[in-house]
C-alpha cells in the first residue's frame, strides 16, 4: 500500500464496514485511524489491485506487550470488494501479510471479528486460526446519569438566554 492509496482504501472500507455489516460500536472505520495505521505500520499494510483499481486490503500491525518477550502480529482490517469475493483475494493478502509479520519476528498472529460475521469466521478458521476467545462488551446509557441530566438542563438554559 502506498500513501496515494489511502483514499481508495478508505472508500472501499466504507462500503464494507457499514453499520449493518459491522454493528459493533467498539471499532470504527475512519480516515484518521487508517492514516494513523498507515503512518505507524505502513510496511504491513497491503492492497490488492485489479485493472488499476483497489479491490482489497489487509492492514496489519506489529505489537509488543510490556513484560512479554513475544511479538504479536495483528490483522486489524481485511476487506475485499463486492464482485471480487470468493476468488482467493483475501487468501493472497493474508499469506503475504503472514510472511511480512514473520520477517518482523512476530510469533503469534491475532485477528478478531464480530461473532455474527460468518464469512470472516469461516475464512479465518479455514486459514488455521483457532483458540477462539469470546470477549464481552458491556454498555450503559449515560442519558439517565444525574450528571448528564444536569448538563443537559444547563445547556438548555444557556440556549434560552
Ligand atoms: C471475509 C473476506 C475478507 C473474505 O474475502 P475473500 O477474498 O472472499 O476470501 P477468499 O476468496 O480468499 O476465501 C477463502 C475461503 O474463506 C472462506 N469464506 C470466504 N467467504 C466466505 C463466505 N461468505 N461464506 C463462507 N465461507 C467463506 C471459504 O472457505 C473460502 O474458500 P472457498 O471459496 O474455496 O470456499 C470478505 O468476505 C470481506 O471483505 N468481508 C467484509 C469485511 C470483513 O468482514 N472483514 C473481516 C474483519 S476485519
Coordinates of N, CA, C and O and ligand atoms in Angstrom, one line a residue:
X1 N 0.8 -1.2 0.0 CA 0.0 0.0 0.0 C 0.9 1.3 0.0 O 1.9 1.3 0.7
X2 N 0.5 2.2 -0.8 CA 1.2 3.5 -0.8 C 0.3 4.6 -0.3 O -0.9 4.5 -0.3
X3 N 1.0 5.7 0.0 CA 0.2 6.9 0.6 C -1.0 7.3 -0.3 O -2.1 7.5 0.1
X4 N -0.7 7.2 -1.6 CA -1.8 7.6 -2.6 C -3.0 6.7 -2.6 O -4.1 7.0 -3.1
X5 N -2.8 5.5 -2.0 CA -3.9 4.5 -1.9 C -4.9 4.8 -0.8 O -6.0 4.2 -0.8
X6 N -4.5 5.7 0.1 CA -5.4 5.9 1.3 C -6.8 6.2 1.0 O -7.8 5.5 1.5
X7 N -7.1 7.2 0.1 CA -8.5 7.5 -0.2 C -9.3 6.3 -0.8 O -10.4 6.0 -0.4
X8 N -8.7 5.5 -1.7 CA -9.4 4.3 -2.3 C -9.6 3.3 -1.2 O -10.7 2.7 -1.2
X9 N -8.6 3.1 -0.4 CA -8.8 2.1 0.7 C -9.9 2.5 1.7 O -10.8 1.7 2.1
X10 N -9.9 3.8 2.0 CA -10.9 4.3 2.9 C -12.3 4.1 2.3 O -13.2 3.7 3.0
X11 N -12.4 4.5 1.0 CA -13.7 4.3 0.3 C -14.2 2.9 0.3 O -15.4 2.6 0.6
X12 N -13.3 2.0 0.0 CA -13.7 0.6 0.0 C -14.1 0.1 1.4 O -15.1 -0.6 1.5
X13 N -13.4 0.5 2.4 CA -13.7 0.2 3.8 C -15.1 0.7 4.1 O -15.9 0.0 4.8
X14 N -15.4 1.9 3.7 CA -16.8 2.4 3.9 C -17.9 1.6 3.3 O -18.9 1.5 3.9
X15 N -17.6 1.0 2.1 CA -18.6 0.1 1.5 C -18.7 -1.1 2.3 O -19.8 -1.7 2.4
X16 N -17.6 -1.6 2.9 CA -17.6 -2.9 3.5 C -18.1 -2.9 5.0 O -18.8 -3.7 5.4
X17 N -17.6 -1.9 5.7 CA -17.8 -1.8 7.1 C -19.0 -0.9 7.4 O -18.8 0.1 8.1
X18 N -20.1 -1.2 6.8 CA -21.3 -0.4 7.1 C -21.9 -0.8 8.4 O -21.5 -1.8 9.0
X19 N -22.8 0.0 9.0 CA -23.3 -0.3 10.3 C -24.0 -1.7 10.3 O -24.0 -2.4 11.3
X20 N -24.5 -2.1 9.1 CA -25.2 -3.4 9.0 C -24.2 -4.5 9.2 O -24.4 -5.5 9.9
X21 N -23.1 -4.4 8.4 CA -22.1 -5.5 8.4 C -21.2 -5.4 9.7 O -20.6 -6.4 10.1
X22 N -21.1 -4.3 10.2 CA -20.2 -4.1 11.4 C -21.0 -3.4 12.5 O -20.8 -2.2 12.7
X23 N -21.9 -4.1 13.1 CA -22.8 -3.4 14.1 C -22.2 -3.0 15.4 O -22.7 -2.2 16.1
X24 N -21.0 -3.5 15.6 CA -20.4 -3.2 16.9 C -19.9 -1.7 16.9 O -19.4 -1.2 15.9
X25 N -20.1 -1.0 18.0 CA -19.6 0.4 18.0 C -18.2 0.5 18.5 O -17.6 1.6 18.6
X26 N -17.6 -0.7 18.9 CA -16.4 -0.6 19.6 C -15.2 -0.4 18.7 O -14.1 0.0 19.2
X27 N -15.3 -0.6 17.4 CA -14.3 -0.2 16.5 C -15.0 0.5 15.4 O -16.0 0.2 14.9
X28 N -14.3 1.6 14.9 CA -15.0 2.2 13.8 C -13.9 2.5 12.7 O -12.8 2.7 13.0
X29 N -14.4 2.4 11.5 CA -13.6 2.6 10.3 C -13.6 4.1 10.0 O -14.6 4.7 9.6
X30 N -12.5 4.8 10.3 CA -12.5 6.2 10.0 C -11.1 6.6 9.4 O -10.1 5.9 9.5
X31 N -11.1 7.7 8.7 CA -10.0 8.1 7.9 C -8.8 8.4 8.8 O -7.6 8.1 8.5
X32 N -9.0 8.9 10.0 CA -7.9 9.2 11.0 C -7.2 7.9 11.4 O -6.0 7.7 11.4
X33 N -8.0 6.9 11.7 CA -7.5 5.6 12.1 C -6.6 5.0 11.0 O -5.6 4.4 11.2
X34 N -7.2 5.1 9.8 CA -6.5 4.5 8.6 C -5.2 5.2 8.4 O -4.1 4.5 8.2
X35 N -5.2 6.5 8.4 CA -3.9 7.3 8.2 C -2.9 7.0 9.3 O -1.7 6.8 9.0
X36 N -3.4 6.9 10.5 CA -2.5 6.6 11.7 C -1.9 5.2 11.5 O -0.7 5.0 11.7
X37 N -2.7 4.2 11.1 CA -2.2 2.9 11.0 C -1.2 2.8 9.8 O -0.1 2.2 9.9
X38 N -1.4 3.5 8.7 CA -0.5 3.6 7.6 C 0.8 4.2 8.0 O 1.9 3.8 7.7
X39 N 0.7 5.3 8.8 CA 1.9 6.0 9.3 C 2.8 5.2 10.2 O 4.0 5.2 10.1
X40 N 2.1 4.4 11.1 CA 2.9 3.7 12.0 C 3.3 2.3 11.5 O 4.3 1.7 12.0
X41 N 2.5 1.7 10.7 CA 2.7 0.3 10.2 C 2.6 0.1 8.7 O 2.1 -0.9 8.2
X42 N 3.0 1.1 8.0 CA 2.8 1.1 6.5 C 3.4 -0.1 5.9 O 2.8 -0.6 4.9
X43 N 4.4 -0.7 6.4 CA 5.1 -1.9 5.8 C 4.2 -3.1 5.9 O 4.4 -4.1 5.1
X44 N 3.2 -3.1 6.8 CA 2.3 -4.3 6.9 C 0.9 -3.9 6.5 O -0.1 -4.5 6.9
X45 N 0.8 -2.9 5.6 CA -0.5 -2.5 5.0 C -0.4 -2.9 3.5 O 0.4 -2.4 2.8
X46 N -1.3 -3.8 3.1 CA -1.2 -4.3 1.8 C -2.5 -4.0 1.0 O -3.6 -4.0 1.6
X47 N -2.4 -3.8 -0.3 CA -3.6 -3.7 -1.1 C -3.5 -4.7 -2.3 O -2.5 -5.2 -2.7
X48 N -4.7 -5.1 -2.8 CA -4.8 -6.0 -3.9 C -5.4 -5.1 -5.1 O -6.4 -4.4 -4.8
X49 N -4.8 -5.2 -6.2 CA -5.3 -4.4 -7.4 C -5.8 -5.2 -8.5 O -5.2 -6.3 -8.8
X50 N -6.8 -4.8 -9.2 CA -7.3 -5.5 -10.4 C -7.6 -4.4 -11.4 O -8.3 -3.4 -11.1
X51 N -7.0 -4.4 -12.6 CA -7.2 -3.4 -13.6 C -7.0 -2.0 -13.0 O -7.8 -1.0 -13.3
X52 N -5.9 -1.8 -12.2 CA -5.6 -0.5 -11.7 C -6.5 0.0 -10.6 O -6.4 1.1 -10.1
X53 N -7.5 -0.9 -10.2 CA -8.4 -0.5 -9.1 C -8.1 -1.3 -7.9 O -7.8 -2.5 -7.9
X54 N -8.3 -0.6 -6.7 CA -8.0 -1.3 -5.5 C -9.3 -2.2 -5.1 O -10.4 -1.6 -5.0
X55 N -9.1 -3.5 -5.0 CA -10.2 -4.4 -4.8 C -10.1 -5.1 -3.4 O -11.0 -5.9 -3.1
X56 N -9.0 -4.8 -2.7 CA -8.9 -5.5 -1.4 C -7.8 -4.9 -0.6 O -6.9 -4.2 -1.2
X57 N -7.8 -5.1 0.7 CA -6.7 -4.6 1.5 C -6.6 -5.5 2.8 O -7.6 -6.1 3.2
X58 N -5.4 -5.5 3.3 CA -5.2 -6.2 4.6 C -4.2 -5.2 5.4 O -3.2 -4.9 4.9
X59 N -4.7 -4.8 6.5 CA -3.9 -3.8 7.2 C -3.5 -4.4 8.5 O -4.3 -4.8 9.4
X60 N -2.2 -4.6 8.7 CA -1.7 -5.3 9.8 C -0.8 -4.4 10.6 O -0.3 -3.4 10.2
X61 N -0.5 -4.9 11.8 CA 0.5 -4.1 12.7 C 1.2 -5.1 13.5 O 0.8 -6.3 13.7
X62 N 2.3 -4.7 14.1 CA 3.1 -5.5 15.0 C 3.1 -4.9 16.3 O 3.2 -3.6 16.5
X63 N 2.8 -5.7 17.4 CA 2.8 -5.1 18.7 C 3.6 -5.9 19.7 O 3.7 -7.1 19.6
X64 N 4.2 -5.1 20.6 CA 4.9 -5.8 21.7 C 4.2 -5.5 23.0 O 3.9 -4.3 23.2
X65 N 3.9 -6.4 23.8 CA 3.3 -6.2 25.1 C 4.3 -6.0 26.1 O 5.3 -6.7 26.2
X66 N 4.1 -5.0 27.0 CA 5.1 -4.8 28.1 C 5.3 -6.1 28.9 O 4.3 -6.9 29.1
X67 N 6.5 -6.3 29.4 CA 6.8 -7.5 30.2 C 6.5 -8.8 29.5 O 6.2 -9.8 30.1
X68 N 6.6 -8.8 28.1 CA 6.3 -10.0 27.4 C 7.2 -10.1 26.2 O 7.3 -9.2 25.4
X69 N 8.0 -11.1 26.2 CA 9.1 -11.2 25.1 C 8.5 -11.5 23.7 O 9.2 -11.3 22.8
X70 N 7.2 -11.9 23.7 CA 6.7 -12.2 22.4 C 6.3 -11.0 21.6 O 5.8 -10.1 22.1
X71 N 6.4 -11.2 20.3 CA 5.9 -10.1 19.4 C 4.7 -10.7 18.7 O 4.7 -11.8 18.2
X72 N 3.7 -9.8 18.6 CA 2.4 -10.3 18.0 C 2.2 -9.5 16.7 O 2.5 -8.3 16.6
X73 N 1.7 -10.2 15.8 CA 1.2 -9.6 14.5 C -0.3 -9.5 14.6 O -0.9 -10.4 15.1
X74 N -0.9 -8.4 14.2 CA -2.3 -8.3 14.3 C -2.9 -7.8 13.0 O -2.4 -6.9 12.4
X75 N -3.9 -8.6 12.5 CA -4.6 -8.2 11.3 C -5.7 -7.3 11.7 O -6.7 -7.8 12.3
X76 N -5.6 -6.0 11.5 CA -6.6 -5.1 12.0 C -7.8 -5.0 11.1 O -8.9 -4.9 11.6
X77 N -7.6 -4.9 9.9 CA -8.7 -4.8 8.9 C -8.4 -5.6 7.7 O -7.3 -5.5 7.1
X78 N -9.4 -6.3 7.2 CA -9.3 -7.1 6.0 C -10.6 -6.9 5.2 O -11.7 -7.0 5.8
X79 N -10.4 -6.6 3.9 CA -11.7 -6.4 3.2 C -11.4 -6.7 1.7 O -10.3 -6.4 1.1
X80 N -12.5 -7.2 1.0 CA -12.4 -7.5 -0.4 C -13.7 -6.9 -1.0 O -14.8 -7.1 -0.5
X81 N -13.6 -6.2 -2.1 CA -14.7 -5.6 -2.8 C -15.7 -6.6 -3.3 O -15.3 -7.7 -3.7
X82 N -17.0 -6.2 -3.2 CA -18.1 -7.0 -3.8 C -17.7 -7.3 -5.2 O -17.3 -6.4 -5.9
X83 N -18.0 -8.4 -5.7 CA -17.7 -8.8 -7.1 C -16.4 -9.4 -7.2 O -16.1 -10.0 -8.3
X84 N -15.5 -9.3 -6.2 CA -14.2 -9.9 -6.2 C -14.0 -11.0 -5.1 O -13.0 -11.5 -4.9
X85 N -15.1 -11.2 -4.4 CA -15.1 -12.1 -3.2 C -15.0 -13.6 -3.7 O -15.5 -13.8 -4.9
X86 N -14.6 -14.5 -2.9 CA -14.5 -15.9 -3.2 C -13.6 -16.2 -4.4 O -13.9 -17.1 -5.1
X87 N -12.7 -15.3 -4.6 CA -11.7 -15.6 -5.7 C -10.3 -15.7 -5.2 O -9.3 -15.6 -5.9
X88 N -10.2 -15.8 -3.8 CA -8.9 -16.0 -3.2 C -8.1 -14.7 -3.0 O -6.9 -14.8 -2.6
X89 N -8.7 -13.6 -3.1 CA -8.0 -12.3 -2.9 C -7.6 -12.2 -1.5 O -6.4 -11.9 -1.2
X90 N -8.5 -12.4 -0.6 CA -8.2 -12.3 0.9 C -7.1 -13.3 1.3 O -6.2 -13.0 2.1
X91 N -7.2 -14.5 0.7 CA -6.2 -15.5 1.0 C -4.8 -15.1 0.6 O -3.8 -15.2 1.4
X92 N -4.7 -14.5 -0.6 CA -3.4 -14.0 -1.0 C -2.9 -12.8 -0.1 O -1.7 -12.8 0.2
X93 N -3.8 -11.9 0.2 CA -3.4 -10.8 1.1 C -2.9 -11.4 2.5 O -1.9 -10.9 3.0
X94 N -3.7 -12.3 3.0 CA -3.3 -12.9 4.3 C -2.0 -13.6 4.2 O -1.1 -13.4 5.1
X95 N -1.7 -14.4 3.2 CA -0.5 -15.1 3.1 C 0.7 -14.1 3.0 O 1.8 -14.3 3.6
X96 N 0.5 -13.1 2.3 CA 1.6 -12.1 2.1 C 1.8 -11.4 3.4 O 3.0 -11.2 3.8
X97 N 0.7 -11.1 4.1 CA 0.9 -10.4 5.4 C 1.6 -11.3 6.4 O 2.5 -10.8 7.2
X98 N 1.3 -12.6 6.4 CA 1.9 -13.5 7.4 C 3.4 -13.5 7.1 O 4.2 -13.4 8.0
X99 N 3.8 -13.5 5.8 CA 5.3 -13.5 5.5 C 5.9 -12.3 6.1 O 7.0 -12.3 6.6
X100 N 5.3 -11.1 5.9 CA 5.8 -9.9 6.4 C 5.9 -9.8 7.9 O 6.9 -9.4 8.5
X101 N 4.9 -10.4 8.6 CA 4.9 -10.4 10.0 C 6.0 -11.3 10.6 O 6.7 -11.0 11.6
X102 N 6.2 -12.4 9.9 CA 7.3 -13.3 10.3 C 8.7 -12.6 10.1 O 9.5 -12.7 11.0
X103 N 8.8 -11.9 9.0 CA 10.0 -11.1 8.8 C 10.3 -10.2 9.9 O 11.4 -9.8 10.2
X104 N 9.2 -9.7 10.5 CA 9.3 -8.7 11.6 C 9.3 -9.4 13.0 O 9.0 -8.8 14.0
X105 N 9.5 -10.7 12.9 CA 9.7 -11.5 14.1 C 8.5 -11.7 15.0 O 8.5 -12.0 16.2
X106 N 7.3 -11.6 14.3 CA 6.1 -12.0 15.1 C 6.0 -13.5 15.3 O 6.4 -14.2 14.4
X107 N 5.6 -13.9 16.5 CA 5.5 -15.3 16.7 C 4.0 -15.8 16.8 O 3.7 -17.0 16.8
X108 N 3.1 -14.8 17.0 CA 1.7 -15.2 17.1 C 1.0 -14.1 16.3 O 1.3 -13.0 16.3
X109 N -0.1 -14.6 15.6 CA -0.9 -13.6 14.9 C -2.3 -13.6 15.4 O -2.9 -14.6 15.7
X110 N -2.8 -12.4 15.6 CA -4.1 -12.2 16.2 C -5.1 -11.6 15.1 O -4.7 -10.8 14.3
X111 N -6.3 -12.1 15.2 CA -7.4 -11.5 14.3 C -8.6 -11.4 15.2 O -8.7 -12.1 16.2
X112 N -9.5 -10.5 14.9 CA -10.8 -10.5 15.6 C -11.9 -10.1 14.7 O -11.7 -9.4 13.7
X113 N -13.1 -10.5 15.0 CA -14.2 -10.1 14.2 C -15.5 -10.3 15.0 O -15.5 -11.0 16.0
X114 N -16.6 -9.8 14.5 CA -17.9 -9.9 15.2 C -18.3 -11.4 15.1 O -18.1 -12.0 14.1
X115 N -18.9 -11.9 16.2 CA -19.3 -13.3 16.2 C -20.4 -13.6 15.1 O -20.5 -14.7 14.7
X116 N -21.1 -12.5 14.6 CA -22.0 -12.8 13.5 C -21.4 -12.7 12.1 O -22.1 -12.8 11.1
X117 N -20.2 -12.4 12.1 CA -19.5 -12.2 10.8 C -19.1 -13.6 10.2 O -17.9 -14.0 10.3
X118 N -20.1 -14.4 9.7 CA -19.8 -15.8 9.4 C -18.8 -15.9 8.2 O -18.0 -16.9 8.3
X119 N -18.8 -15.0 7.3 CA -17.8 -15.1 6.2 C -16.4 -15.0 6.8 O -15.5 -15.8 6.4
X120 N -16.2 -14.0 7.6 CA -14.8 -13.8 8.1 C -14.4 -15.0 9.0 O -13.3 -15.4 9.0
X121 N -15.4 -15.4 9.9 CA -15.0 -16.6 10.7 C -14.7 -17.8 9.9 O -13.7 -18.5 10.2
X122 N -15.5 -18.1 8.9 CA -15.2 -19.2 8.0 C -13.8 -19.0 7.4 O -13.0 -20.0 7.3
X123 N -13.5 -17.8 6.9 CA -12.2 -17.5 6.3 C -11.1 -17.8 7.3 O -10.1 -18.5 7.0
X124 N -11.2 -17.2 8.5 CA -10.1 -17.3 9.4 C -9.9 -18.8 9.9 O -8.8 -19.3 10.0
X125 N -11.0 -19.5 10.1 CA -10.9 -20.9 10.5 C -10.2 -21.7 9.4 O -9.4 -22.5 9.7
X126 N -10.6 -21.4 8.2 CA -10.0 -22.2 7.1 C -8.5 -22.0 7.0 O -7.8 -22.9 6.6
X127 N -8.1 -20.8 7.4 CA -6.7 -20.5 7.4 C -5.9 -20.7 8.7 O -4.8 -20.1 8.9
X128 N -6.5 -21.6 9.5 CA -5.7 -22.1 10.6 C -5.8 -21.3 11.9 O -5.1 -21.5 12.9
X129 N -6.7 -20.2 11.9 CA -6.9 -19.5 13.2 C -7.8 -20.3 14.1 O -8.9 -20.8 13.6
X130 N -7.5 -20.3 15.4 CA -8.3 -21.1 16.3 C -8.2 -20.5 17.7 O -8.0 -19.2 17.8
X131 N -8.2 -21.3 18.7 CA -8.1 -20.8 20.1 C -9.0 -19.6 20.3 O -8.6 -18.5 20.7
X132 N -10.3 -19.8 19.9 CA -11.2 -18.6 20.0 C -11.6 -18.2 21.4 O -12.0 -19.1 22.2
X133 N -11.5 -17.0 21.7 CA -11.8 -16.5 23.0 C -13.0 -15.5 22.8 O -12.9 -14.6 21.9
X134 N -14.0 -15.6 23.6 CA -15.1 -14.6 23.5 C -14.8 -13.5 24.5 O -14.4 -13.7 25.6
X135 N -15.0 -12.3 24.0 CA -14.8 -11.1 24.8 C -16.2 -10.4 25.0 O -16.9 -10.3 24.0
X136 N -16.5 -10.1 26.2 CA -17.9 -9.5 26.4 C -17.8 -8.0 26.5 O -17.0 -7.4 27.2
X137 N -18.5 -7.3 25.7 CA -18.6 -5.8 25.7 C -19.9 -5.4 26.5 O -20.9 -6.0 26.3
X138 N -19.8 -4.5 27.4 CA -21.0 -4.0 28.1 C -21.1 -2.5 27.9 O -20.2 -1.8 27.6
X139 N -22.3 -2.1 28.0 CA -22.6 -0.6 27.8 C -23.6 -0.1 28.8 O -24.4 -0.9 29.3
X140 N -23.7 1.2 29.0 CA -24.7 1.8 29.8 C -25.1 3.1 29.2 O -24.3 3.8 28.6
X141 N -26.4 3.3 29.2 CA -26.9 4.6 28.6 C -26.7 5.7 29.6 O -27.3 5.7 30.7
X142 N -25.8 6.6 29.3 CA -25.5 7.7 30.2 C -26.5 8.8 30.3 O -26.4 9.7 31.1
X143 N -27.5 8.7 29.4 CA -28.6 9.8 29.4 C -29.4 9.8 30.7 O -30.0 10.8 31.0
X144 N -29.3 8.7 31.5 CA -30.0 8.6 32.7 C -29.2 9.0 33.9 O -29.6 9.0 35.1
X145 N -27.9 9.3 33.7 CA -27.0 9.7 34.7 C -27.3 11.1 35.2 O -27.5 12.0 34.4
X146 N -27.3 11.3 36.6 CA -27.7 12.7 37.1 C -26.8 13.8 36.5 O -27.3 14.9 36.2
X147 N -25.5 13.5 36.3 CA -24.6 14.5 35.7 C -25.0 14.8 34.3 O -25.0 16.0 33.9
X148 N -25.4 13.8 33.5 CA -25.9 14.0 32.2 C -27.1 14.9 32.1 O -27.2 15.9 31.4
X149 N -28.1 14.6 33.0 CA -29.3 15.4 33.1 C -29.1 16.8 33.5 O -29.6 17.8 32.9
X150 N -28.2 17.0 34.5 CA -27.8 18.3 34.9 C -27.2 19.1 33.8 O -27.6 20.3 33.5
X151 N -26.3 18.5 33.1 CA -25.6 19.2 32.0 C -26.5 19.6 30.9 O -26.5 20.7 30.3
X152 N -27.5 18.7 30.6 CA -28.4 18.9 29.5 C -29.3 20.1 29.9 O -29.6 21.0 29.1
X153 N -29.7 20.2 31.2 CA -30.6 21.3 31.6 C -29.8 22.6 31.5 O -30.3 23.6 31.1
X154 N -28.5 22.6 31.9 CA -27.7 23.8 31.9 C -27.6 24.3 30.4 O -27.7 25.5 30.1
X155 N -27.4 23.3 29.5 CA -27.2 23.7 28.1 C -28.5 24.3 27.6 O -28.5 25.2 26.8
X156 N -29.6 23.7 28.0 CA -30.9 24.2 27.5 C -31.1 25.7 28.1 O -31.6 26.5 27.3
X157 N -30.8 25.9 29.3 CA -30.9 27.2 29.9 C -30.0 28.2 29.1 O -30.4 29.3 28.8
X158 N -28.8 27.8 28.8 CA -27.9 28.6 28.0 C -28.4 29.0 26.7 O -28.3 30.2 26.3
X159 N -29.1 28.1 26.0 CA -29.6 28.4 24.7 C -30.8 29.3 24.8 O -31.1 30.1 23.9
X160 N -31.5 29.2 25.9 CA -32.7 30.1 26.1 C -32.3 31.6 26.4 O -33.1 32.5 26.2
X161 N -31.1 31.8 26.9 CA -30.7 33.1 27.3 C -30.3 34.0 26.1 O -30.0 33.5 25.0
Ligands
LIG1 C1 -14.0 -12.1 4.8 C2 -13.5 -11.6 3.4 C3 -12.3 -10.7 3.7 C4 -13.1 -12.8 2.6 O1 -12.5 -12.4 1.4 P1 -12.5 -13.3 0.1 O2 -11.5 -12.7 -0.9 O3 -13.8 -13.5 -0.4 O4 -11.9 -14.7 0.7 P2 -11.2 -15.9 -0.2 O5 -11.8 -15.9 -1.6 O6 -9.8 -15.8 0.0 O7 -11.9 -17.1 0.7 C5 -11.1 -18.2 1.2 C6 -12.0 -19.1 2.0 O8 -12.7 -18.4 3.1 C7 -14.0 -18.9 3.3 N1 -15.0 -17.9 3.0 C8 -14.8 -16.7 2.5 N2 -16.0 -16.0 2.4 C9 -17.0 -16.9 2.8 C10 -18.4 -16.8 3.0 N3 -19.1 -15.7 2.6 N4 -19.0 -17.9 3.5 C11 -18.4 -19.0 3.9 N5 -17.0 -19.1 3.8 C12 -16.3 -18.1 3.3 C13 -14.1 -20.1 2.3 O9 -13.6 -21.3 3.0 C14 -13.2 -19.7 1.2 O10 -12.8 -20.8 0.4 P3 -13.7 -21.2 -0.9 O11 -14.1 -20.0 -1.6 O12 -12.8 -22.2 -1.6 O13 -14.9 -21.9 -0.2 C15 -14.6 -10.8 2.7 O14 -15.8 -11.6 2.7 C16 -14.9 -9.4 3.2 O15 -14.3 -8.5 2.7 N6 -15.8 -9.3 4.2 C17 -16.2 -8.0 4.7 C18 -15.2 -7.3 5.5 C19 -14.9 -8.2 6.8 O16 -15.8 -8.7 7.4 N7 -13.6 -8.3 7.1 C20 -13.1 -9.2 8.2 C21 -13.0 -8.5 9.5 S1 -11.9 -7.1 9.5

